[in-house]
PDB file of C-alpha atoms in Angstrom:
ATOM      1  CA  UNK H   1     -24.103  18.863  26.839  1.00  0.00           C
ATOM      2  CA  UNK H   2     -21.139  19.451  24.559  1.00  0.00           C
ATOM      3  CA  UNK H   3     -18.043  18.856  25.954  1.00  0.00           C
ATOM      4  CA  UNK H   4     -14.675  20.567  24.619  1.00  0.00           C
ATOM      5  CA  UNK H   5     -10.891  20.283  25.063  1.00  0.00           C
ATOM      6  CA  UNK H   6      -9.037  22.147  27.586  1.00  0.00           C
ATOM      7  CA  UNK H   7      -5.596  23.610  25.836  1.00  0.00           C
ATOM      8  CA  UNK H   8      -3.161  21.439  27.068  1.00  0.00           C
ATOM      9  CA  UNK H   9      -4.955  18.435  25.442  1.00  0.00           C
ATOM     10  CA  UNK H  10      -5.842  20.102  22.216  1.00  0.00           C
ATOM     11  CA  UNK H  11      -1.808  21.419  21.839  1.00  0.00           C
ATOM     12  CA  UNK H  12      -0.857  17.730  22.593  1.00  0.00           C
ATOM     13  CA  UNK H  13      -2.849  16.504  19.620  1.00  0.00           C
ATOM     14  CA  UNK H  14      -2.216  19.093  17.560  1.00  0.00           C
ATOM     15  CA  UNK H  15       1.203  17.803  17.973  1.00  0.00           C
ATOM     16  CA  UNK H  16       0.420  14.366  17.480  1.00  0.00           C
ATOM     17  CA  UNK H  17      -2.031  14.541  14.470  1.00  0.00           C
ATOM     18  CA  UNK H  18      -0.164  17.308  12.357  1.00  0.00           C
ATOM     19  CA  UNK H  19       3.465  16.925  13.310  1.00  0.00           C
ATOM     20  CA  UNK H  20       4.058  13.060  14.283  1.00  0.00           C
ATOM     21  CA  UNK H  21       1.479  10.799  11.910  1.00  0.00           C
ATOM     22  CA  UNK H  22       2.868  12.707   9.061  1.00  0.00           C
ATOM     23  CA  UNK H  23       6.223  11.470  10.131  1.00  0.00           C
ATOM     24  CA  UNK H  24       4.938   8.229   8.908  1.00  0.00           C
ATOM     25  CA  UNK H  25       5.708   8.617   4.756  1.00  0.00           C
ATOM     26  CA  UNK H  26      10.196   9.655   5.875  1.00  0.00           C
ATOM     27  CA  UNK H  27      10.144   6.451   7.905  1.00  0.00           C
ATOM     28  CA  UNK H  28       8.313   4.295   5.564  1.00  0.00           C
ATOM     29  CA  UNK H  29      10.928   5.597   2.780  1.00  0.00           C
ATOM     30  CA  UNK H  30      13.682   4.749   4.784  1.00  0.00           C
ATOM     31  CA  UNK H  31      12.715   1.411   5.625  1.00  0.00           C
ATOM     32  CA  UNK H  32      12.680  -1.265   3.809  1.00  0.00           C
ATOM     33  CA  UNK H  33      10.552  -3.867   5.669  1.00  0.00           C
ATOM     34  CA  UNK H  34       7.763  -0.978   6.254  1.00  0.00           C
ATOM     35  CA  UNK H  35       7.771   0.175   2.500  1.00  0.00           C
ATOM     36  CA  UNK H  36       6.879  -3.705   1.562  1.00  0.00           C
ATOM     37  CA  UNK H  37       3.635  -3.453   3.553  1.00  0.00           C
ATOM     38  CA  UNK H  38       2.275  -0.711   1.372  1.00  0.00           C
ATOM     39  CA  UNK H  39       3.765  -1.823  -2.083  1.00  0.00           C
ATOM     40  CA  UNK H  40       1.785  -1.806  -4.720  1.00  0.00           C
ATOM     41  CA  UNK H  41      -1.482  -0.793  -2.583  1.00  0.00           C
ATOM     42  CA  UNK H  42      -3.800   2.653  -3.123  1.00  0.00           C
ATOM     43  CA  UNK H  43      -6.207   3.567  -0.255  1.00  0.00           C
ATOM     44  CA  UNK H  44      -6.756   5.947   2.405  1.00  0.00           C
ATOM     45  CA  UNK H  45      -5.648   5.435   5.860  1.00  0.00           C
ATOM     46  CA  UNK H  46      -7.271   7.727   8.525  1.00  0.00           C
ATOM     47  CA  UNK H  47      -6.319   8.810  11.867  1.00  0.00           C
ATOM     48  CA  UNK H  48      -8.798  10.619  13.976  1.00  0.00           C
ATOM     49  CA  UNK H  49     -10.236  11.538  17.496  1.00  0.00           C
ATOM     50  CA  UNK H  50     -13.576  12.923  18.082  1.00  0.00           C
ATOM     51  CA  UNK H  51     -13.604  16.220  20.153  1.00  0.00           C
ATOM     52  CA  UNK H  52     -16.614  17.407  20.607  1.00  0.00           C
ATOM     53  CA  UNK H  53     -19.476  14.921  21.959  1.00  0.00           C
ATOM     54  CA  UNK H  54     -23.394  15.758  23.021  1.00  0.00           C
ATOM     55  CA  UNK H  55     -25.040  18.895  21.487  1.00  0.00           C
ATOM     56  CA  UNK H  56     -22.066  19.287  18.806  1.00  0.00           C
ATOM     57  CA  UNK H  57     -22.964  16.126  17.095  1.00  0.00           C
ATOM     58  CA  UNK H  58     -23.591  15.495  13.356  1.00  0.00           C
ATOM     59  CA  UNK H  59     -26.550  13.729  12.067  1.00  0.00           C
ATOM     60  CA  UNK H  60     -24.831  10.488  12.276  1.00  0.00           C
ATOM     61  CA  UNK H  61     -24.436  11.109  16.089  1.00  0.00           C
ATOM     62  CA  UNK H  62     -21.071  11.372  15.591  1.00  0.00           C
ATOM     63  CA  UNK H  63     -18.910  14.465  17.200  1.00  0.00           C
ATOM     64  CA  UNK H  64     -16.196  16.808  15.687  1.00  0.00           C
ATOM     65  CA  UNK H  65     -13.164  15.285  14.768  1.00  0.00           C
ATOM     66  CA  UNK H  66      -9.803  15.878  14.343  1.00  0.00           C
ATOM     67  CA  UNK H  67      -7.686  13.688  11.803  1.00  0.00           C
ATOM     68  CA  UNK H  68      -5.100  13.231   9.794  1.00  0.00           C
ATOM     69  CA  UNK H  69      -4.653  10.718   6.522  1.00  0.00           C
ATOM     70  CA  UNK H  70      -2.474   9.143   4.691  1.00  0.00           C
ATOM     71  CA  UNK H  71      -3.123   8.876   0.893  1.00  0.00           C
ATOM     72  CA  UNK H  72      -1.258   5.655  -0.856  1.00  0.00           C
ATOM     73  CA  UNK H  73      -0.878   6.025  -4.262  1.00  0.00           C
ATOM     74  CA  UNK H  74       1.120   2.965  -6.071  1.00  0.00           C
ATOM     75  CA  UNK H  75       2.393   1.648  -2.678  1.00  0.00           C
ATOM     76  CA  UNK H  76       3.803   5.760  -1.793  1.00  0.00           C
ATOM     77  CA  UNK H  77       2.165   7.050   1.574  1.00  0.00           C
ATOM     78  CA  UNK H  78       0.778  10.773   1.185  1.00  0.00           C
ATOM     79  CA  UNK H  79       0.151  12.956   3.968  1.00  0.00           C
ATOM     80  CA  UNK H  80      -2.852  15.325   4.582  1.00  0.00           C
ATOM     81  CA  UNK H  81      -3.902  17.134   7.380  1.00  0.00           C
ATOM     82  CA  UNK H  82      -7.528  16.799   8.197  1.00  0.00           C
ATOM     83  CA  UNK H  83     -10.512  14.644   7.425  1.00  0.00           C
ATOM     84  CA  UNK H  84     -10.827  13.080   4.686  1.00  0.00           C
ATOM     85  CA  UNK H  85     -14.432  12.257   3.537  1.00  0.00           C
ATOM     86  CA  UNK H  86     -14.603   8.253   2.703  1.00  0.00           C
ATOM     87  CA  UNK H  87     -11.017   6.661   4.106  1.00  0.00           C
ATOM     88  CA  UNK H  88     -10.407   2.913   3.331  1.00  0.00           C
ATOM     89  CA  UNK H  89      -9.443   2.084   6.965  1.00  0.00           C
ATOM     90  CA  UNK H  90      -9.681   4.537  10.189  1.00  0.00           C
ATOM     91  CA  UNK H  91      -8.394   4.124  13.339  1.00  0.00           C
ATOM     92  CA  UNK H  92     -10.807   6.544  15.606  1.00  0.00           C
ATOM     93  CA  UNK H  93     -10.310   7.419  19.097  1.00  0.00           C
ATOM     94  CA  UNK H  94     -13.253   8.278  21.282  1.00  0.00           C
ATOM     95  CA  UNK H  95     -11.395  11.393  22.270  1.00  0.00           C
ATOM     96  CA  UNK H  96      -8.311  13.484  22.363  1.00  0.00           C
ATOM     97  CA  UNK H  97      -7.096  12.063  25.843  1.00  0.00           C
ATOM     98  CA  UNK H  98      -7.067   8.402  24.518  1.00  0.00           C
ATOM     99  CA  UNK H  99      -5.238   9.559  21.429  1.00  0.00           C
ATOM    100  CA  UNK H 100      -2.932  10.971  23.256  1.00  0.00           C
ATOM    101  CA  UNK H 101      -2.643   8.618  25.429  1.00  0.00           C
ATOM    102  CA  UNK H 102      -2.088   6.162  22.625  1.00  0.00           C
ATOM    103  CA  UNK H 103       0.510   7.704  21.337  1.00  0.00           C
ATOM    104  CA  UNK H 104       2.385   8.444  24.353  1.00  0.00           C
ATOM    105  CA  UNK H 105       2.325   4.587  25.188  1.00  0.00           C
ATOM    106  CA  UNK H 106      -0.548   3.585  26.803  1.00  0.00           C
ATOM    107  CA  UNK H 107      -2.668   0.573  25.753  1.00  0.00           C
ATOM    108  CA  UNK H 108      -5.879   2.236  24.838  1.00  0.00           C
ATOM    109  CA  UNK H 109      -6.948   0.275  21.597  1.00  0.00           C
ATOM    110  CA  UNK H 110      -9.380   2.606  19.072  1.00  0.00           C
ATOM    111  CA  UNK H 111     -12.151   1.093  16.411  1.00  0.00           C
ATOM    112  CA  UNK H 112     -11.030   0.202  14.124  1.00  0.00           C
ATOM    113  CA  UNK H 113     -13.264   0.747  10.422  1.00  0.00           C
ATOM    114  CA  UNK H 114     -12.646  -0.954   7.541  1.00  0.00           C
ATOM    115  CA  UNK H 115     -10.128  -3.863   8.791  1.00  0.00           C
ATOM    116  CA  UNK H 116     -11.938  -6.850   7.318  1.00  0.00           C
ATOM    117  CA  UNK H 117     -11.815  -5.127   3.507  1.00  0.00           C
ATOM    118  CA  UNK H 118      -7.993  -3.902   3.971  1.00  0.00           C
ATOM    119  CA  UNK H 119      -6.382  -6.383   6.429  1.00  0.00           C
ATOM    120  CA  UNK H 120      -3.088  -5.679   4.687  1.00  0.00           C
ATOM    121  CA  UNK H 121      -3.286  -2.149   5.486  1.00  0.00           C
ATOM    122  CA  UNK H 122      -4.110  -1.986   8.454  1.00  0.00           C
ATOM    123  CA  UNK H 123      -1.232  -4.383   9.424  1.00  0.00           C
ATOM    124  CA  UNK H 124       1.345  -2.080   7.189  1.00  0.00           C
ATOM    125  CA  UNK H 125       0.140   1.201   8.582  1.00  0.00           C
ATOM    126  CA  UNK H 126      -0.118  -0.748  12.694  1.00  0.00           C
ATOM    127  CA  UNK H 127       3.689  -1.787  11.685  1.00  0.00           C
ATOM    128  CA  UNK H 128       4.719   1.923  10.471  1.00  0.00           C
ATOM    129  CA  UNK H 129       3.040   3.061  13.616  1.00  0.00           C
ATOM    130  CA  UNK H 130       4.600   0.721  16.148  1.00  0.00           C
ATOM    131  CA  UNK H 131       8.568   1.216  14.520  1.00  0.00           C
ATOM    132  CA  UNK H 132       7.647   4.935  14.448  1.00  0.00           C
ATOM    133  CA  UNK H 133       7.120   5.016  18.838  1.00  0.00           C
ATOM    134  CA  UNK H 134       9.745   2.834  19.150  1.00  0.00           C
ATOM    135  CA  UNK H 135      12.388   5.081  17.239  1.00  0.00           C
ATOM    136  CA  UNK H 136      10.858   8.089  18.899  1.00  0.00           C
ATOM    137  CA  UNK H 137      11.030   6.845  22.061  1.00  0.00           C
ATOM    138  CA  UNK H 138      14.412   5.875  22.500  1.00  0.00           C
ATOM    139  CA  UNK H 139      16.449   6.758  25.621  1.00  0.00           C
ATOM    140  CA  UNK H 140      19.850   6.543  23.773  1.00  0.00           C
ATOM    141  CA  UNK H 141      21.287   6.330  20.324  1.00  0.00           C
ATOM    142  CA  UNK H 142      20.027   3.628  18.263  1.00  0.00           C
ATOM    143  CA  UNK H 143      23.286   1.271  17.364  1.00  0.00           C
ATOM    144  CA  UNK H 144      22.600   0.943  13.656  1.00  0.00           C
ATOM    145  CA  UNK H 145      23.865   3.827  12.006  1.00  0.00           C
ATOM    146  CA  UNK H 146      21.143   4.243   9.370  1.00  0.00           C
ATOM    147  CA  UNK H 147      18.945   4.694  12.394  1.00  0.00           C
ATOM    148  CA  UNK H 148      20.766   7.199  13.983  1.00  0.00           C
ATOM    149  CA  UNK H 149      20.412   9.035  11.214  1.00  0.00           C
ATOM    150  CA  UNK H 150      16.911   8.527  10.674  1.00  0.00           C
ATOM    151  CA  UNK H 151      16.132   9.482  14.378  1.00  0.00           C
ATOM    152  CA  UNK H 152      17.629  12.745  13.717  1.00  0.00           C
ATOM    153  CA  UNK H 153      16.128  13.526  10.560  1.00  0.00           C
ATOM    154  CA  UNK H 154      12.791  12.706  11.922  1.00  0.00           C
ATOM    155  CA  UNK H 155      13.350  14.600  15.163  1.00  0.00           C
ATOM    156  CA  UNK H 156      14.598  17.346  13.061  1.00  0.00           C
ATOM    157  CA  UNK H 157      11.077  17.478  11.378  1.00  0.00           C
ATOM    158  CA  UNK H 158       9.175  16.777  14.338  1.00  0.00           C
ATOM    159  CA  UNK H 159      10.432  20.091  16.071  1.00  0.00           C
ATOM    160  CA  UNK H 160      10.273  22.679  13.319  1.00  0.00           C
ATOM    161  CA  UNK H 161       6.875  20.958  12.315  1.00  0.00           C
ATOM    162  CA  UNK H 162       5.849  20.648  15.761  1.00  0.00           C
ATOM    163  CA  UNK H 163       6.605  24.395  16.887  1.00  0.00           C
ATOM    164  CA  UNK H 164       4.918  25.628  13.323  1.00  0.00           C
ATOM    165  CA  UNK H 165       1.359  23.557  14.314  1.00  0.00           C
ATOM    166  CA  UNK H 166       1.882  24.921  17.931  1.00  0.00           C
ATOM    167  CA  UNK H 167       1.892  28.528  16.315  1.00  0.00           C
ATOM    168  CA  UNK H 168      -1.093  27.989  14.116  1.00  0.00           C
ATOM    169  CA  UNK H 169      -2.459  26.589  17.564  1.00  0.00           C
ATOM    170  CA  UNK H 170      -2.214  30.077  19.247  1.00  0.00           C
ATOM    171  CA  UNK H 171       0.482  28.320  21.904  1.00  0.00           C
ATOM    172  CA  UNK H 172       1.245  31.341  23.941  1.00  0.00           C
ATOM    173  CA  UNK H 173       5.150  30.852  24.068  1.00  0.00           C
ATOM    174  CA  UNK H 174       5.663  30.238  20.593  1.00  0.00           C
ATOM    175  CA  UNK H 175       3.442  33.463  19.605  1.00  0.00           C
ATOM    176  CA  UNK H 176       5.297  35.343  21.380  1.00  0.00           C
ATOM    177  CA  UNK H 177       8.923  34.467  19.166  1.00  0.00           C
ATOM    178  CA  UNK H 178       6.785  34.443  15.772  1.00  0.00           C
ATOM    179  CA  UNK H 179       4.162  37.451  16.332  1.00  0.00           C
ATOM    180  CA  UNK H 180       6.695  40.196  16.611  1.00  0.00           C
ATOM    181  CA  UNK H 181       9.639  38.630  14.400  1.00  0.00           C
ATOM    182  CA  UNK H 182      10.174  39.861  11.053  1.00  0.00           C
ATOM    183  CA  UNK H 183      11.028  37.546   7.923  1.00  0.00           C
ATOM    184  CA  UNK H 184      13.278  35.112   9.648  1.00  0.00           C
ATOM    185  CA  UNK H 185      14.738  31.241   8.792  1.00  0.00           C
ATOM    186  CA  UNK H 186      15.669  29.076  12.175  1.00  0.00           C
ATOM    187  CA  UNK H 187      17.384  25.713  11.065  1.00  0.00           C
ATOM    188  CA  UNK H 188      18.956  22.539  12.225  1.00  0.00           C
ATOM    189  CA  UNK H 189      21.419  21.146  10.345  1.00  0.00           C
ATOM    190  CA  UNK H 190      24.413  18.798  11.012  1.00  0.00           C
ATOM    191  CA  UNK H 191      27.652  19.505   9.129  1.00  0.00           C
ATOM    192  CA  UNK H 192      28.121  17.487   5.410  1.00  0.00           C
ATOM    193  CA  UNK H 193      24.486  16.056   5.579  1.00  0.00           C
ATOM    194  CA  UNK H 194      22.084  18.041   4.119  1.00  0.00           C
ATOM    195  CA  UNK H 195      19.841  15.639   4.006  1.00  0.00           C
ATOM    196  CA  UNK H 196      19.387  15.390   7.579  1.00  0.00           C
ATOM    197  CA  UNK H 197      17.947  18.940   7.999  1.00  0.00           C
ATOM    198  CA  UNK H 198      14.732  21.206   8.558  1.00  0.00           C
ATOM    199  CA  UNK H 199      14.555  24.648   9.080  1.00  0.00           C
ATOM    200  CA  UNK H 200      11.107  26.964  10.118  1.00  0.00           C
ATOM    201  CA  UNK H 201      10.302  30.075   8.581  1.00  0.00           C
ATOM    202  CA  UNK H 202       8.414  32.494  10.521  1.00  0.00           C
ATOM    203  CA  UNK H 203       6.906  36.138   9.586  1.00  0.00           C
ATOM    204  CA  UNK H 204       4.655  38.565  11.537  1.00  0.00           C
ATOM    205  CA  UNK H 205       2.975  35.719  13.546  1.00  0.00           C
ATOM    206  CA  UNK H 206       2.851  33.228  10.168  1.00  0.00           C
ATOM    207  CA  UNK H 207       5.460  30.291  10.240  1.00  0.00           C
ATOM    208  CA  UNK H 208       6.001  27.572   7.864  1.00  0.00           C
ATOM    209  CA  UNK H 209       8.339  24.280   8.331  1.00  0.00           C
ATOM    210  CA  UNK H 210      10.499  22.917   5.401  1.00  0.00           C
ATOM    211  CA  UNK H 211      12.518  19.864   4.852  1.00  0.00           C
ATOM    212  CA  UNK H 212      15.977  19.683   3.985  1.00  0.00           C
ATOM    213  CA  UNK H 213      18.737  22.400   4.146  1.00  0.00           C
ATOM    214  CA  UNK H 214      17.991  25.914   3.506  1.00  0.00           C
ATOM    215  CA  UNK H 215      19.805  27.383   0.784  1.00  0.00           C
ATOM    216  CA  UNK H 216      18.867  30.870  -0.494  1.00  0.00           C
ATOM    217  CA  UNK H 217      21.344  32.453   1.508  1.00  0.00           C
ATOM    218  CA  UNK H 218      22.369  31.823   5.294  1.00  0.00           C
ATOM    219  CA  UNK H 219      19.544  31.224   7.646  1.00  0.00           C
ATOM    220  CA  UNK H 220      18.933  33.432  10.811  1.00  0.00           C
ATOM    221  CA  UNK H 221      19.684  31.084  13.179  1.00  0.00           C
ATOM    222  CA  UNK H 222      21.123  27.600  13.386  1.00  0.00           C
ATOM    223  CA  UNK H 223      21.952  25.050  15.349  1.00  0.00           C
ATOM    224  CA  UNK H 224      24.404  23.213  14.077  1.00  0.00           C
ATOM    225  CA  UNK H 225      25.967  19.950  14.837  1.00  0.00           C
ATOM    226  CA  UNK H 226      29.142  18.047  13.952  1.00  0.00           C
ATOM    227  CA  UNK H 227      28.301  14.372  13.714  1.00  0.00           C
ATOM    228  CA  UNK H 228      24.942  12.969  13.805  1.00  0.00           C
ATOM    229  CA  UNK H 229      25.874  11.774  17.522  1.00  0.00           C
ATOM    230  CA  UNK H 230      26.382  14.900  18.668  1.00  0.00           C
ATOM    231  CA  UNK H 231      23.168  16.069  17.604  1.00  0.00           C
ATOM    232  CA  UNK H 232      21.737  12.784  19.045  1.00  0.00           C
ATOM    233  CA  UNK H 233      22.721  13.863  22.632  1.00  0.00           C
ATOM    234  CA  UNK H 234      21.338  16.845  22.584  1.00  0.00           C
ATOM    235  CA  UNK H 235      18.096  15.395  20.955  1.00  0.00           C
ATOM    236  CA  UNK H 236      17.792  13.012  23.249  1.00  0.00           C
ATOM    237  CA  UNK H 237      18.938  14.965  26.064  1.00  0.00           C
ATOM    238  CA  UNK H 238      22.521  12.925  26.977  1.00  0.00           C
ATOM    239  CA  UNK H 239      24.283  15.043  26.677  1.00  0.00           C
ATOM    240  CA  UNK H 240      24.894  18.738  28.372  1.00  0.00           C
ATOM    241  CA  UNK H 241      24.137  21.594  25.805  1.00  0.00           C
ATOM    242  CA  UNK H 242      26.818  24.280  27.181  1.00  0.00           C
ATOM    243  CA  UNK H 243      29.195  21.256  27.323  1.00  0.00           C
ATOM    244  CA  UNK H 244      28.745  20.284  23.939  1.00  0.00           C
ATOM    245  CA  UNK H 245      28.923  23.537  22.634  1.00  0.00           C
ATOM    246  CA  UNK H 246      32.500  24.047  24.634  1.00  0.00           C
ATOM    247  CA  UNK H 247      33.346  20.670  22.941  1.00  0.00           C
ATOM    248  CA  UNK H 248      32.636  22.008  19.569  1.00  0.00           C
ATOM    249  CA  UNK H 249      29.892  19.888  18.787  1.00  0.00           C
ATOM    250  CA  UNK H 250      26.733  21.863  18.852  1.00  0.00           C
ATOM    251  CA  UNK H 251      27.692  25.787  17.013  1.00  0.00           C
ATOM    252  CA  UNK H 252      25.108  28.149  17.595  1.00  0.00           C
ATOM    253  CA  UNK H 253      24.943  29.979  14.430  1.00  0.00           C
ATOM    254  CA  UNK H 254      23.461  33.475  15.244  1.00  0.00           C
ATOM    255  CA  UNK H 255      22.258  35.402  18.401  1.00  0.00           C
ATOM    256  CA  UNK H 256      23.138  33.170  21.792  1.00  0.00           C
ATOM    257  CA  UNK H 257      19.664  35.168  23.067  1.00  0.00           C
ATOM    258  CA  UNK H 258      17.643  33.082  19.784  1.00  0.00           C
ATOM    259  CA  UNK H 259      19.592  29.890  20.346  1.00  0.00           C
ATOM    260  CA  UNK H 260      17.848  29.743  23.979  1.00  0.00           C
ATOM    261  CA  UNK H 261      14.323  30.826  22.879  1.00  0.00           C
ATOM    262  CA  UNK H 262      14.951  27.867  20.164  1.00  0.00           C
ATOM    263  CA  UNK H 263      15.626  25.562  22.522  1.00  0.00           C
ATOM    264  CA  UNK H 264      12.868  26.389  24.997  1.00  0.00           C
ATOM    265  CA  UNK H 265      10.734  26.261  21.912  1.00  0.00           C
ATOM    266  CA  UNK H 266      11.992  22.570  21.493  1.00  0.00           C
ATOM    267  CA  UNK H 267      11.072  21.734  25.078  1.00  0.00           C
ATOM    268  CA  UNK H 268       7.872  22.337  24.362  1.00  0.00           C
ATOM    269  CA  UNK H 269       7.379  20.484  21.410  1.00  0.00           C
ATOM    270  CA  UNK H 270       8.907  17.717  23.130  1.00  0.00           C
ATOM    271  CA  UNK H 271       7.045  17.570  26.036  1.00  0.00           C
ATOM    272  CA  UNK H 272       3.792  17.492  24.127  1.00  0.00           C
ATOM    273  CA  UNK H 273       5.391  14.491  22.156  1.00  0.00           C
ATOM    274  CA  UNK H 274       6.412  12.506  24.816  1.00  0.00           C
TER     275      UNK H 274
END
């Protein structure tokens, strides 16, 4: 008997596998201590849960998987969304519920192939994993500056990456913002650091998320924010939206009616992530 996801869990790892692992190569950049795991190492690193187990097994009695991997070339981490055919090291998960579960905190240890030829790897990529929760995980803004702006950058690319995988996903409240909407640019951006933003661009039911400030011309919609502790407390949800924005440090850039979709859009994404 084959047994298949309901949507909830298939929307959570959708979430998980194509919008938070691939977080993996910003954080790894922008830290020091993680990048020296992976130095000078090539491989593939693969993350993966099998979905579908009993009649839709392969010859190798394995079931349908969904993964993501991380190519390292020269020490540089790589990100790819799917399987990859012959990884170095995978970390598998017997199912989507105990990835999930995994990566919303619950000790629910996978197999583990490959560990005894790439011990090194595995303990870089378990590192990058475990800093990666913690950061996203955090209650309140972290007290090292360079963090704070990390956790916004990366929570800036979770959400437009997030709601873009939701949409390929055929999640029912974010098809019904991209389906109708013509050829439109939603961003997040906080003022004097370009380098902190992301922006989606979504098209007759087709979205795509992007990295970085958009700059062709002024984006449809943005929510902007004046420090990166400001945007923190809305991120992290310290902080009163409508108060902030009375305060002058959230500016909704465009049509109040798409700064609320936006955000109910983020509530989603979030509560898949968390």
């Amino acid at each position: 008997m084959s047994t298949r996801m309901d949507d909830e869990t298939r929307y959570t790892l959708t979430v998980f596998l194509n919008a938070v692992v691939p977080l993996l190569k910003p954080l790894v950049a922008a830290k020091p201590e993680l990048a020296k795991g992976f130095r000078g190492r090539e491989g593939v690193v693969q993350i993966s849960a099998l979905v579908d187990v009993g009649e839709g097994t392969d010859i190798t009695g394995k079931g349908e998987r969904r993964a993501t991997h991380l190519e390292i070339v020269d020490g540089e981490l790589r990100v790819h969304l799917g399987e990859h055919p012959a990884p170095n090291l995978e970390i598998e998960f017997p199912s989507a519920e105990r990835l999930n579960a995994f990566f919303k905190g619950s000790v629910n240890l996978p197999k583990i192939r490959g560990a005894a030829a790439n011990p090194a790897l595995l303990v870089a990529t378990v590192k990058a994993l475990l800093a990666m929760s913690s950061l996203l995980s955090a209650k309140e803004a972290p007290k090292a500056e360079s963090d704070q702006e990390l956790l916004v950058k990366l929570m800036f690319y979770l959400l437009t990456t997030g709601i873009s995988q939701l949409n390929k996903a055929g999640h029912p409240q974010v098809r019904e913002l991209t389906v109708p909407s013509p050829d439109r640019v939603y961003a997040f951006a906080v003022d004097n650091r370009p380098d902190l933003g992301a922006y989606i661009r979504i098209k007759a039911g087709k979205s795509k998320a992007f990295r970085g400030a958009y700059t062709r011309s002024a984006p449809f919609f943005t929510m902007r924010f004046d420090s990166v502790l400001s945007a923190l407390g809305i991120l992290l949800q310290t902080d009163d939206m409508l108060e902030s924005t009375a305060a002058g440090k959230l500016t909704m850039a465009g049509s109040p009616e798409y700064g609320a979709e936006l955000g109910a859009l983020m509530m989603v994404v979030a509560g898949y992530a968390q």
